[in-house]
Amino acid sequence: MMTSVKTRKNVLLKSVFACSVLLFMVWLMLPTRSPLDLGQAHHTNNNSNNECTKPFPGKPLKQYAVMIDAGSSGSRVHVYRFNYCQEEPQLEKEVLFHMIKPGLSSYKDDPVAAAHSLDELMEMAVQNVPPELHHCTPIAVKATAGLRLLGKELSDKILIQVRAHLTTKYPFPIAGEDGVQIMEGSDEGVYAWITVNYLLGKLNPSQRGNSAAIFDLGGASTQIVFEPIFPTTHEKMADGDHRYQLDYGKDEPYALYQHSYLGFGLNEARKHIKESAIHAWKDVALKTHQVHHPCLPANHTETITYESTDITLIGTGAGASQCRAVIEKLFGKDQSCTLSPCAFNGVYQPPLADTFKLRDLYVFSYFFDLSQPLGMPLEFSVGELGTLASDVCDGRAAELLKHVPGVDTVLASPDLCLELTYAYSLLRTGYDMAQERLVKTAQKIQGVETGWCLGASIAMIDGYQLCKA
């Protein structure tokens, strides 16, 4: 069952309040520092000599939470440990992160197998939570874009089997009716925004107006969430589903812009980009059963099914510019923009150049996975990502990156040119970022996995207090 907008906002309010309490407590424990240190990331140090031994009345001293991110390309388990030294839960540590492939959506014809695919994750979670706390450790399985793409009938069958399997085989209580569900794209993005800004210490009231933006590139979708600040007082964000008002204590609510582009994740985009060559030369492709593609290496061949016909794609190795020309058509920049200005696909977005000039901009998931094995720093410009894509597509990367450990294996992927060019084009053309715009990437901040799971976990334990009999 989907949560209502009102319920989602109330849950997010609790999440943010919990984060702010934690930040304030840690700030009190810190030695005297300059005001600039308030911008640094803070979270509870479980090895601190000041660790409390008495919980807030009516609360457990230690609270674990298990969150399974059932994404399109795989399922991931996060186990967090919190304490209740105060009324609200405070993060101590992410004690487990583990990923398996494939994702639940790969079992569309076998819901029982889908449920059992989570056993590896569940067994590790059981081992990482103290046995005496098993029955009071809530678990949630939140599916994202992969299951959304299957449609309601198939996805419901999978989720029913997942709930039944976890209930009967494992000791953790499922966190209510929404404990096993397909998460709405808006919640996914906003929870991730909370997680990142919490870990960076930017939810402190003194950091108001300094929040970071998040751009996530998953397998099936891409999300953007940021707090636009307009240069003049008479300008404001247009009303619509993209606007997410996040209440924050007694202060002015955060007016967040968020949008989730279903079908523009890397895996879905790769499929569309390969099929685009067939679309362009459909008559020839269906007659000859083959078509050339500029984003694939010279002489590389692979077969895909199109309209029940097997078509062989033949790579031309034509280079970055021709590959980019194919990919940029995917963004539909010429589509009607009913609410201006638009980013791509006819979707309204406040311009980053005007409303998000100097603040930190983080890119996650496949942005990290593509850039880091090729020796990119954790902060780079959009233009530098484009240069990397060009070096790969134009055949210069092997020589330029020979100092990077394991680079030969990475460069051997026939999809690397396509994927890097798509990641660059998404930022440059899709989201309309300047070449010189700096972005940061990370898999973890302060030792905690980035993404929506931490924000969702705080909300879960704050709103679910029952134990399993």
Short mmCIF file of N, CA and C in Angstrom, two decimals, residues 115-287:
data_model
loop_
_atom_site.label_atom_id
_atom_site.label_comp_id
_atom_site.label_asym_id
_atom_site.label_seq_id
_atom_site.Cartn_x
_atom_site.Cartn_y
_atom_site.Cartn_z
N ALA A 115 11.36 -14.35 -3.84
CA ALA A 115 11.42 -14.25 -2.38
C ALA A 115 12.64 -14.97 -1.82
N HIS A 116 12.92 -16.16 -2.32
CA HIS A 116 14.05 -16.95 -1.82
C HIS A 116 15.39 -16.33 -2.22
N SER A 117 15.40 -15.49 -3.24
CA SER A 117 16.66 -14.85 -3.65
C SER A 117 17.21 -13.94 -2.56
N LEU A 118 16.36 -13.54 -1.61
CA LEU A 118 16.80 -12.66 -0.53
C LEU A 118 17.43 -13.41 0.64
N ASP A 119 17.45 -14.75 0.58
CA ASP A 119 17.94 -15.54 1.72
C ASP A 119 19.38 -15.20 2.09
N GLU A 120 20.23 -15.01 1.10
CA GLU A 120 21.63 -14.68 1.40
C GLU A 120 21.73 -13.39 2.21
N LEU A 121 20.96 -12.40 1.82
CA LEU A 121 20.96 -11.13 2.55
C LEU A 121 20.39 -11.31 3.95
N MET A 122 19.31 -12.05 4.04
CA MET A 122 18.64 -12.22 5.34
C MET A 122 19.51 -12.98 6.33
N GLU A 123 20.20 -14.00 5.85
CA GLU A 123 21.05 -14.77 6.76
C GLU A 123 22.20 -13.92 7.29
N MET A 124 22.73 -13.04 6.46
CA MET A 124 23.78 -12.14 6.92
C MET A 124 23.23 -11.13 7.92
N ALA A 125 22.01 -10.67 7.70
CA ALA A 125 21.39 -9.74 8.64
C ALA A 125 21.18 -10.40 9.99
N VAL A 126 20.71 -11.63 9.98
CA VAL A 126 20.50 -12.36 11.24
C VAL A 126 21.81 -12.47 12.02
N GLN A 127 22.91 -12.71 11.31
CA GLN A 127 24.21 -12.86 11.97
C GLN A 127 24.74 -11.54 12.53
N ASN A 128 24.28 -10.42 12.01
CA ASN A 128 24.81 -9.13 12.41
C ASN A 128 23.93 -8.37 13.39
N VAL A 129 22.85 -8.98 13.82
CA VAL A 129 22.01 -8.40 14.87
C VAL A 129 22.08 -9.33 16.07
N PRO A 130 22.34 -8.81 17.27
CA PRO A 130 22.39 -9.67 18.46
C PRO A 130 21.11 -10.49 18.59
N PRO A 131 21.23 -11.79 18.87
CA PRO A 131 20.04 -12.66 18.92
C PRO A 131 18.95 -12.16 19.85
N GLU A 132 19.34 -11.57 20.98
CA GLU A 132 18.34 -11.11 21.93
C GLU A 132 17.52 -9.92 21.42
N LEU A 133 17.99 -9.31 20.31
CA LEU A 133 17.29 -8.15 19.74
C LEU A 133 16.56 -8.49 18.44
N HIS A 134 16.65 -9.73 17.99
CA HIS A 134 16.03 -10.11 16.72
C HIS A 134 14.56 -9.75 16.66
N HIS A 135 13.81 -10.11 17.70
CA HIS A 135 12.35 -9.98 17.63
C HIS A 135 11.88 -8.53 17.70
N CYS A 136 12.78 -7.60 18.04
CA CYS A 136 12.42 -6.18 18.07
C CYS A 136 13.19 -5.36 17.04
N THR A 137 13.75 -6.04 16.04
CA THR A 137 14.47 -5.35 14.96
C THR A 137 13.60 -5.33 13.72
N PRO A 138 13.00 -4.20 13.38
CA PRO A 138 12.10 -4.15 12.23
C PRO A 138 12.87 -4.27 10.91
N ILE A 139 12.19 -4.81 9.93
CA ILE A 139 12.76 -4.94 8.59
C ILE A 139 11.76 -4.39 7.58
N ALA A 140 12.29 -3.79 6.54
CA ALA A 140 11.46 -3.35 5.42
C ALA A 140 12.15 -3.73 4.12
N VAL A 141 11.37 -4.07 3.13
CA VAL A 141 11.85 -4.32 1.78
C VAL A 141 11.21 -3.27 0.89
N LYS A 142 12.03 -2.38 0.36
CA LYS A 142 11.53 -1.30 -0.48
C LYS A 142 12.02 -1.53 -1.91
N ALA A 143 11.11 -1.83 -2.78
CA ALA A 143 11.45 -2.02 -4.19
C ALA A 143 11.39 -0.69 -4.92
N THR A 144 12.22 -0.54 -5.93
CA THR A 144 12.28 0.73 -6.65
C THR A 144 11.86 0.52 -8.11
N ALA A 145 12.55 1.17 -9.02
CA ALA A 145 12.07 1.27 -10.40
C ALA A 145 11.95 -0.07 -11.11
N GLY A 146 12.79 -1.03 -10.78
CA GLY A 146 12.75 -2.31 -11.48
C GLY A 146 11.39 -2.98 -11.40
N LEU A 147 10.82 -3.04 -10.19
CA LEU A 147 9.50 -3.64 -10.04
C LEU A 147 8.40 -2.75 -10.60
N ARG A 148 8.60 -1.44 -10.54
CA ARG A 148 7.60 -0.54 -11.12
C ARG A 148 7.39 -0.86 -12.60
N LEU A 149 8.49 -1.19 -13.27
CA LEU A 149 8.41 -1.45 -14.71
C LEU A 149 7.68 -2.75 -15.04
N LEU A 150 7.58 -3.66 -14.07
CA LEU A 150 6.89 -4.92 -14.33
C LEU A 150 5.38 -4.76 -14.40
N GLY A 151 4.86 -3.70 -13.80
CA GLY A 151 3.42 -3.54 -13.73
C GLY A 151 2.87 -4.10 -12.43
N LYS A 152 1.66 -3.69 -12.08
CA LYS A 152 1.09 -4.01 -10.78
C LYS A 152 0.87 -5.50 -10.56
N GLU A 153 0.34 -6.20 -11.55
CA GLU A 153 0.00 -7.61 -11.35
C GLU A 153 1.22 -8.45 -11.01
N LEU A 154 2.27 -8.34 -11.81
CA LEU A 154 3.47 -9.14 -11.57
C LEU A 154 4.19 -8.71 -10.31
N SER A 155 4.29 -7.41 -10.08
CA SER A 155 5.02 -6.93 -8.91
C SER A 155 4.29 -7.30 -7.62
N ASP A 156 2.95 -7.25 -7.62
CA ASP A 156 2.19 -7.63 -6.43
C ASP A 156 2.43 -9.10 -6.07
N LYS A 157 2.50 -9.97 -7.06
CA LYS A 157 2.74 -11.39 -6.80
C LYS A 157 4.10 -11.59 -6.13
N ILE A 158 5.09 -10.86 -6.59
CA ILE A 158 6.43 -10.98 -6.00
C ILE A 158 6.42 -10.46 -4.57
N LEU A 159 5.82 -9.31 -4.34
CA LEU A 159 5.83 -8.71 -3.00
C LEU A 159 5.05 -9.57 -2.00
N ILE A 160 3.97 -10.19 -2.43
CA ILE A 160 3.21 -11.08 -1.54
C ILE A 160 4.08 -12.25 -1.09
N GLN A 161 4.83 -12.84 -2.02
CA GLN A 161 5.70 -13.96 -1.68
C GLN A 161 6.86 -13.53 -0.79
N VAL A 162 7.40 -12.34 -1.04
CA VAL A 162 8.49 -11.83 -0.20
C VAL A 162 8.00 -11.66 1.23
N ARG A 163 6.85 -11.03 1.41
CA ARG A 163 6.31 -10.83 2.76
C ARG A 163 6.08 -12.17 3.47
N ALA A 164 5.47 -13.11 2.78
CA ALA A 164 5.18 -14.41 3.38
C ALA A 164 6.46 -15.14 3.78
N HIS A 165 7.46 -15.10 2.90
CA HIS A 165 8.71 -15.81 3.17
C HIS A 165 9.46 -15.20 4.36
N LEU A 166 9.54 -13.89 4.41
CA LEU A 166 10.26 -13.25 5.51
C LEU A 166 9.52 -13.44 6.83
N THR A 167 8.19 -13.45 6.78
CA THR A 167 7.40 -13.61 8.00
C THR A 167 7.57 -15.00 8.59
N THR A 168 7.59 -16.02 7.75
CA THR A 168 7.61 -17.39 8.25
C THR A 168 9.02 -17.90 8.57
N LYS A 169 10.03 -17.38 7.88
CA LYS A 169 11.37 -17.96 8.04
C LYS A 169 12.29 -17.17 8.96
N TYR A 170 12.06 -15.87 9.11
CA TYR A 170 13.04 -15.03 9.81
C TYR A 170 12.42 -14.34 11.03
N PRO A 171 13.26 -14.00 12.01
CA PRO A 171 12.74 -13.50 13.29
C PRO A 171 12.36 -12.03 13.30
N PHE A 172 12.74 -11.28 12.29
CA PHE A 172 12.51 -9.83 12.32
C PHE A 172 11.04 -9.49 12.00
N PRO A 173 10.45 -8.58 12.75
CA PRO A 173 9.09 -8.13 12.42
C PRO A 173 9.10 -7.21 11.21
N ILE A 174 8.16 -7.43 10.30
CA ILE A 174 8.03 -6.54 9.14
C ILE A 174 7.35 -5.25 9.58
N ALA A 175 7.87 -4.14 9.12
CA ALA A 175 7.45 -2.82 9.60
C ALA A 175 6.12 -2.39 9.00
N GLY A 176 5.05 -3.05 9.42
CA GLY A 176 3.71 -2.62 9.06
C GLY A 176 3.32 -2.92 7.62
N GLU A 177 2.20 -2.33 7.20
CA GLU A 177 1.66 -2.58 5.87
C GLU A 177 2.61 -2.12 4.77
N ASP A 178 3.36 -1.06 5.06
CA ASP A 178 4.30 -0.52 4.07
C ASP A 178 5.68 -1.16 4.19
N GLY A 179 5.79 -2.21 4.99
CA GLY A 179 7.09 -2.83 5.20
C GLY A 179 7.63 -3.56 3.99
N VAL A 180 6.76 -4.00 3.10
CA VAL A 180 7.17 -4.61 1.83
C VAL A 180 6.36 -3.90 0.75
N GLN A 181 7.02 -3.08 -0.04
CA GLN A 181 6.28 -2.25 -0.99
C GLN A 181 7.18 -1.74 -2.11
N ILE A 182 6.55 -1.23 -3.15
CA ILE A 182 7.25 -0.45 -4.16
C ILE A 182 7.24 1.00 -3.70
N MET A 183 8.41 1.55 -3.53
CA MET A 183 8.52 2.91 -3.02
C MET A 183 8.29 3.91 -4.15
N GLU A 184 7.58 4.96 -3.84
CA GLU A 184 7.37 6.00 -4.83
C GLU A 184 8.68 6.71 -5.13
N GLY A 185 8.85 7.12 -6.38
CA GLY A 185 10.09 7.77 -6.79
C GLY A 185 10.38 9.03 -5.99
N SER A 186 9.33 9.78 -5.63
CA SER A 186 9.55 11.01 -4.86
C SER A 186 10.11 10.70 -3.49
N ASP A 187 9.61 9.64 -2.84
CA ASP A 187 10.14 9.25 -1.53
C ASP A 187 11.59 8.80 -1.64
N GLU A 188 11.89 8.03 -2.68
CA GLU A 188 13.25 7.53 -2.88
C GLU A 188 14.24 8.68 -2.95
N GLY A 189 13.92 9.68 -3.74
CA GLY A 189 14.83 10.80 -3.89
C GLY A 189 14.94 11.64 -2.64
N VAL A 190 13.82 11.93 -1.99
CA VAL A 190 13.86 12.78 -0.80
C VAL A 190 14.53 12.08 0.37
N TYR A 191 14.29 10.78 0.54
CA TYR A 191 15.00 10.05 1.59
C TYR A 191 16.51 10.08 1.35
N ALA A 192 16.92 9.96 0.10
CA ALA A 192 18.35 10.03 -0.22
C ALA A 192 18.90 11.42 0.09
N TRP A 193 18.13 12.44 -0.23
CA TRP A 193 18.55 13.82 0.08
C TRP A 193 18.75 14.00 1.58
N ILE A 194 17.83 13.46 2.37
CA ILE A 194 17.95 13.54 3.83
C ILE A 194 19.21 12.82 4.29
N THR A 195 19.42 11.60 3.78
CA THR A 195 20.59 10.81 4.19
C THR A 195 21.88 11.57 3.93
N VAL A 196 22.04 12.07 2.73
CA VAL A 196 23.29 12.72 2.35
C VAL A 196 23.51 14.00 3.16
N ASN A 197 22.50 14.81 3.27
CA ASN A 197 22.66 16.07 3.99
C ASN A 197 22.84 15.84 5.49
N TYR A 198 22.24 14.80 6.01
CA TYR A 198 22.46 14.43 7.41
C TYR A 198 23.92 14.03 7.63
N LEU A 199 24.44 13.15 6.78
CA LEU A 199 25.82 12.69 6.94
C LEU A 199 26.83 13.80 6.72
N LEU A 200 26.48 14.79 5.91
CA LEU A 200 27.37 15.93 5.67
C LEU A 200 27.25 17.01 6.73
N GLY A 201 26.32 16.86 7.65
CA GLY A 201 26.12 17.87 8.68
C GLY A 201 25.40 19.11 8.19
N LYS A 202 24.66 19.00 7.10
CA LYS A 202 24.02 20.17 6.51
C LYS A 202 22.57 20.36 6.94
N LEU A 203 22.08 19.52 7.84
CA LEU A 203 20.74 19.72 8.38
C LEU A 203 20.76 20.55 9.66
N ASN A 204 21.95 20.92 10.09
CA ASN A 204 22.06 21.83 11.23
C ASN A 204 21.47 23.18 10.85
N PRO A 205 20.68 23.80 11.75
CA PRO A 205 20.10 25.11 11.41
C PRO A 205 21.11 26.15 10.95
N SER A 206 22.34 26.06 11.45
CA SER A 206 23.35 27.03 11.04
C SER A 206 23.77 26.85 9.59
N GLN A 207 23.44 25.70 9.01
CA GLN A 207 23.80 25.40 7.62
C GLN A 207 22.65 25.65 6.65
N ARG A 208 21.61 26.31 7.13
CA ARG A 208 20.45 26.56 6.28
C ARG A 208 20.86 27.33 5.03
N GLY A 209 20.40 26.88 3.89
CA GLY A 209 20.78 27.49 2.62
C GLY A 209 22.04 26.91 2.03
N ASN A 210 22.62 25.89 2.69
CA ASN A 210 23.86 25.29 2.22
C ASN A 210 23.68 23.80 1.91
N SER A 211 22.46 23.37 1.67
CA SER A 211 22.21 21.95 1.43
C SER A 211 22.82 21.49 0.12
N ALA A 212 23.15 20.20 0.08
CA ALA A 212 23.71 19.59 -1.13
C ALA A 212 22.59 19.06 -2.01
N ALA A 213 22.85 18.99 -3.30
CA ALA A 213 21.93 18.37 -4.25
C ALA A 213 22.35 16.93 -4.48
N ILE A 214 21.40 16.10 -4.83
CA ILE A 214 21.73 14.71 -5.16
C ILE A 214 21.20 14.35 -6.54
N PHE A 215 22.04 13.65 -7.29
CA PHE A 215 21.68 13.10 -8.60
C PHE A 215 22.03 11.62 -8.54
N ASP A 216 21.03 10.80 -8.68
CA ASP A 216 21.24 9.37 -8.56
C ASP A 216 20.96 8.70 -9.91
N LEU A 217 21.88 7.86 -10.34
CA LEU A 217 21.70 7.11 -11.59
C LEU A 217 21.60 5.63 -11.25
N GLY A 218 20.37 5.14 -11.18
CA GLY A 218 20.15 3.73 -10.90
C GLY A 218 20.08 2.92 -12.18
N GLY A 219 19.55 1.71 -12.05
CA GLY A 219 19.46 0.85 -13.21
C GLY A 219 18.27 1.18 -14.10
N ALA A 220 17.12 1.49 -13.47
CA ALA A 220 15.91 1.75 -14.24
C ALA A 220 15.50 3.21 -14.24
N SER A 221 15.96 3.99 -13.27
CA SER A 221 15.54 5.39 -13.19
C SER A 221 16.69 6.26 -12.72
N THR A 222 16.52 7.56 -12.91
CA THR A 222 17.45 8.54 -12.37
C THR A 222 16.65 9.58 -11.60
N GLN A 223 17.16 9.99 -10.44
CA GLN A 223 16.47 10.97 -9.61
C GLN A 223 17.32 12.21 -9.42
N ILE A 224 16.64 13.33 -9.26
CA ILE A 224 17.29 14.59 -8.92
C ILE A 224 16.50 15.21 -7.77
N VAL A 225 17.21 15.67 -6.73
CA VAL A 225 16.58 16.38 -5.62
C VAL A 225 17.52 17.51 -5.21
N PHE A 226 17.00 18.72 -5.16
CA PHE A 226 17.80 19.83 -4.65
C PHE A 226 16.88 20.93 -4.13
N GLU A 227 17.47 21.81 -3.35
CA GLU A 227 16.74 22.95 -2.79
C GLU A 227 17.10 24.19 -3.61
N PRO A 228 16.24 24.59 -4.54
CA PRO A 228 16.56 25.78 -5.33
C PRO A 228 16.42 27.05 -4.51
N ILE A 229 17.39 27.93 -4.65
CA ILE A 229 17.33 29.25 -4.02
C ILE A 229 17.39 30.28 -5.14
N PHE A 230 16.32 31.01 -5.29
CA PHE A 230 16.19 31.92 -6.43
C PHE A 230 16.90 33.24 -6.15
N PRO A 231 17.47 33.85 -7.20
CA PRO A 231 18.29 35.06 -7.01
C PRO A 231 17.50 36.28 -6.58
N THR A 232 16.20 36.33 -6.85
CA THR A 232 15.39 37.48 -6.44
C THR A 232 14.19 37.01 -5.64
N THR A 233 13.68 37.88 -4.78
CA THR A 233 12.62 37.49 -3.86
C THR A 233 11.29 37.24 -4.56
N HIS A 234 11.07 37.83 -5.72
CA HIS A 234 9.79 37.64 -6.40
C HIS A 234 9.74 36.34 -7.21
N GLU A 235 10.88 35.64 -7.31
CA GLU A 235 10.90 34.37 -8.02
C GLU A 235 10.66 33.22 -7.05
N LYS A 236 10.00 32.20 -7.51
CA LYS A 236 9.79 31.01 -6.69
C LYS A 236 9.58 29.80 -7.58
N MET A 237 9.64 28.63 -6.96
CA MET A 237 9.45 27.41 -7.72
C MET A 237 7.96 27.25 -8.06
N ALA A 238 7.71 26.83 -9.27
CA ALA A 238 6.33 26.61 -9.70
C ALA A 238 5.70 25.46 -8.91
N ASP A 239 4.40 25.54 -8.71
CA ASP A 239 3.69 24.46 -8.03
C ASP A 239 3.56 23.26 -8.95
N GLY A 240 3.43 22.08 -8.35
CA GLY A 240 3.28 20.85 -9.12
C GLY A 240 3.80 19.67 -8.34
N ASP A 241 3.73 18.48 -8.94
CA ASP A 241 4.18 17.26 -8.27
C ASP A 241 5.68 17.28 -7.99
N HIS A 242 6.41 18.10 -8.71
CA HIS A 242 7.86 18.18 -8.53
C HIS A 242 8.23 18.87 -7.21
N ARG A 243 7.31 19.62 -6.64
CA ARG A 243 7.58 20.38 -5.41
C ARG A 243 7.30 19.50 -4.20
N TYR A 244 8.28 19.38 -3.33
CA TYR A 244 8.14 18.55 -2.12
C TYR A 244 8.46 19.43 -0.92
N GLN A 245 7.42 19.79 -0.19
CA GLN A 245 7.63 20.63 0.99
C GLN A 245 7.98 19.75 2.17
N LEU A 246 9.16 19.95 2.70
CA LEU A 246 9.66 19.15 3.81
C LEU A 246 9.70 20.01 5.06
N ASP A 247 8.76 19.78 5.97
CA ASP A 247 8.73 20.56 7.21
C ASP A 247 9.94 20.22 8.06
N TYR A 248 10.48 21.23 8.70
CA TYR A 248 11.71 21.04 9.47
C TYR A 248 11.63 21.83 10.77
N GLY A 249 11.14 21.16 11.82
CA GLY A 249 11.07 21.79 13.12
C GLY A 249 10.32 23.11 13.10
N LYS A 250 10.88 24.10 13.76
CA LYS A 250 10.26 25.42 13.84
C LYS A 250 10.73 26.34 12.72
N ASP A 251 11.69 25.88 11.95
CA ASP A 251 12.22 26.72 10.90
C ASP A 251 11.32 26.68 9.67
N GLU A 252 11.65 27.53 8.73
CA GLU A 252 10.94 27.55 7.45
C GLU A 252 11.07 26.18 6.77
N PRO A 253 9.99 25.63 6.23
CA PRO A 253 10.08 24.33 5.56
C PRO A 253 11.05 24.39 4.37
N TYR A 254 11.66 23.24 4.08
CA TYR A 254 12.46 23.12 2.87
C TYR A 254 11.52 22.95 1.68
N ALA A 255 11.71 23.76 0.67
CA ALA A 255 10.97 23.59 -0.58
C ALA A 255 11.90 22.89 -1.56
N LEU A 256 11.76 21.58 -1.68
CA LEU A 256 12.66 20.77 -2.50
C LEU A 256 12.07 20.56 -3.88
N TYR A 257 12.94 20.60 -4.87
CA TYR A 257 12.57 20.15 -6.21
C TYR A 257 12.99 18.69 -6.33
N GLN A 258 12.09 17.84 -6.80
CA GLN A 258 12.44 16.43 -6.99
C GLN A 258 11.74 15.91 -8.23
N HIS A 259 12.43 15.02 -8.91
CA HIS A 259 11.80 14.31 -10.02
C HIS A 259 12.53 12.99 -10.24
N SER A 260 11.76 11.97 -10.52
CA SER A 260 12.30 10.65 -10.83
C SER A 260 11.95 10.32 -12.28
N TYR A 261 12.98 10.12 -13.10
CA TYR A 261 12.79 9.81 -14.52
C TYR A 261 12.82 8.29 -14.71
N LEU A 262 11.66 7.68 -14.74
CA LEU A 262 11.58 6.25 -14.96
C LEU A 262 11.95 5.94 -16.41
N GLY A 263 12.81 4.94 -16.59
CA GLY A 263 13.25 4.57 -17.93
C GLY A 263 14.56 5.21 -18.34
N PHE A 264 15.09 6.11 -17.49
CA PHE A 264 16.35 6.79 -17.80
C PHE A 264 17.50 6.33 -16.90
N GLY A 265 17.30 5.23 -16.16
CA GLY A 265 18.41 4.61 -15.47
C GLY A 265 19.36 3.98 -16.49
N LEU A 266 20.55 3.61 -16.05
CA LEU A 266 21.57 3.17 -16.99
C LEU A 266 21.17 1.92 -17.76
N ASN A 267 20.60 0.94 -17.08
CA ASN A 267 20.24 -0.30 -17.77
C ASN A 267 19.14 -0.08 -18.81
N GLU A 268 18.14 0.70 -18.43
CA GLU A 268 17.05 0.99 -19.37
C GLU A 268 17.56 1.85 -20.52
N ALA A 269 18.40 2.83 -20.20
CA ALA A 269 18.94 3.71 -21.24
C ALA A 269 19.80 2.92 -22.22
N ARG A 270 20.61 2.00 -21.71
CA ARG A 270 21.45 1.18 -22.59
C ARG A 270 20.59 0.43 -23.60
N LYS A 271 19.50 -0.14 -23.11
CA LYS A 271 18.60 -0.88 -24.00
C LYS A 271 17.99 0.05 -25.05
N HIS A 272 17.53 1.22 -24.62
CA HIS A 272 16.92 2.16 -25.57
C HIS A 272 17.93 2.68 -26.60
N ILE A 273 19.16 2.91 -26.14
CA ILE A 273 20.19 3.42 -27.05
C ILE A 273 20.52 2.38 -28.12
N LYS A 274 20.60 1.14 -27.72
CA LYS A 274 20.88 0.09 -28.70
C LYS A 274 19.72 -0.08 -29.68
N GLU A 275 18.51 0.02 -29.16
CA GLU A 275 17.35 -0.11 -30.04
C GLU A 275 17.17 1.09 -30.96
N SER A 276 17.75 2.23 -30.56
CA SER A 276 17.56 3.44 -31.36
C SER A 276 18.13 3.30 -32.77
N ALA A 277 19.21 2.54 -32.90
CA ALA A 277 19.78 2.32 -34.24
C ALA A 277 18.82 1.51 -35.10
N ILE A 278 18.11 0.60 -34.46
CA ILE A 278 17.12 -0.19 -35.22
C ILE A 278 15.95 0.70 -35.62
N HIS A 279 15.52 1.57 -34.70
CA HIS A 279 14.44 2.50 -35.04
C HIS A 279 14.81 3.34 -36.25
N ALA A 280 16.05 3.82 -36.26
CA ALA A 280 16.48 4.73 -37.33
C ALA A 280 16.55 4.03 -38.68
N TRP A 281 16.87 2.74 -38.66
CA TRP A 281 17.01 1.98 -39.92
C TRP A 281 16.13 0.73 -39.87
N LYS A 282 14.89 0.94 -39.49
CA LYS A 282 14.01 -0.19 -39.21
C LYS A 282 13.80 -1.11 -40.40
N ASP A 283 13.50 -0.56 -41.55
CA ASP A 283 13.23 -1.40 -42.72
C ASP A 283 14.44 -2.24 -43.08
N VAL A 284 15.61 -1.61 -43.08
CA VAL A 284 16.85 -2.33 -43.41
C VAL A 284 17.15 -3.37 -42.35
N ALA A 285 16.98 -2.99 -41.07
CA ALA A 285 17.31 -3.90 -39.98
C ALA A 285 16.43 -5.14 -40.01
N LEU A 286 15.14 -4.96 -40.22
CA LEU A 286 14.23 -6.11 -40.23
C LEU A 286 14.44 -6.99 -41.47
N LYS A 287 14.95 -6.39 -42.54
CA LYS A 287 15.18 -7.16 -43.77
C LYS A 287 16.50 -7.92 -43.72
#
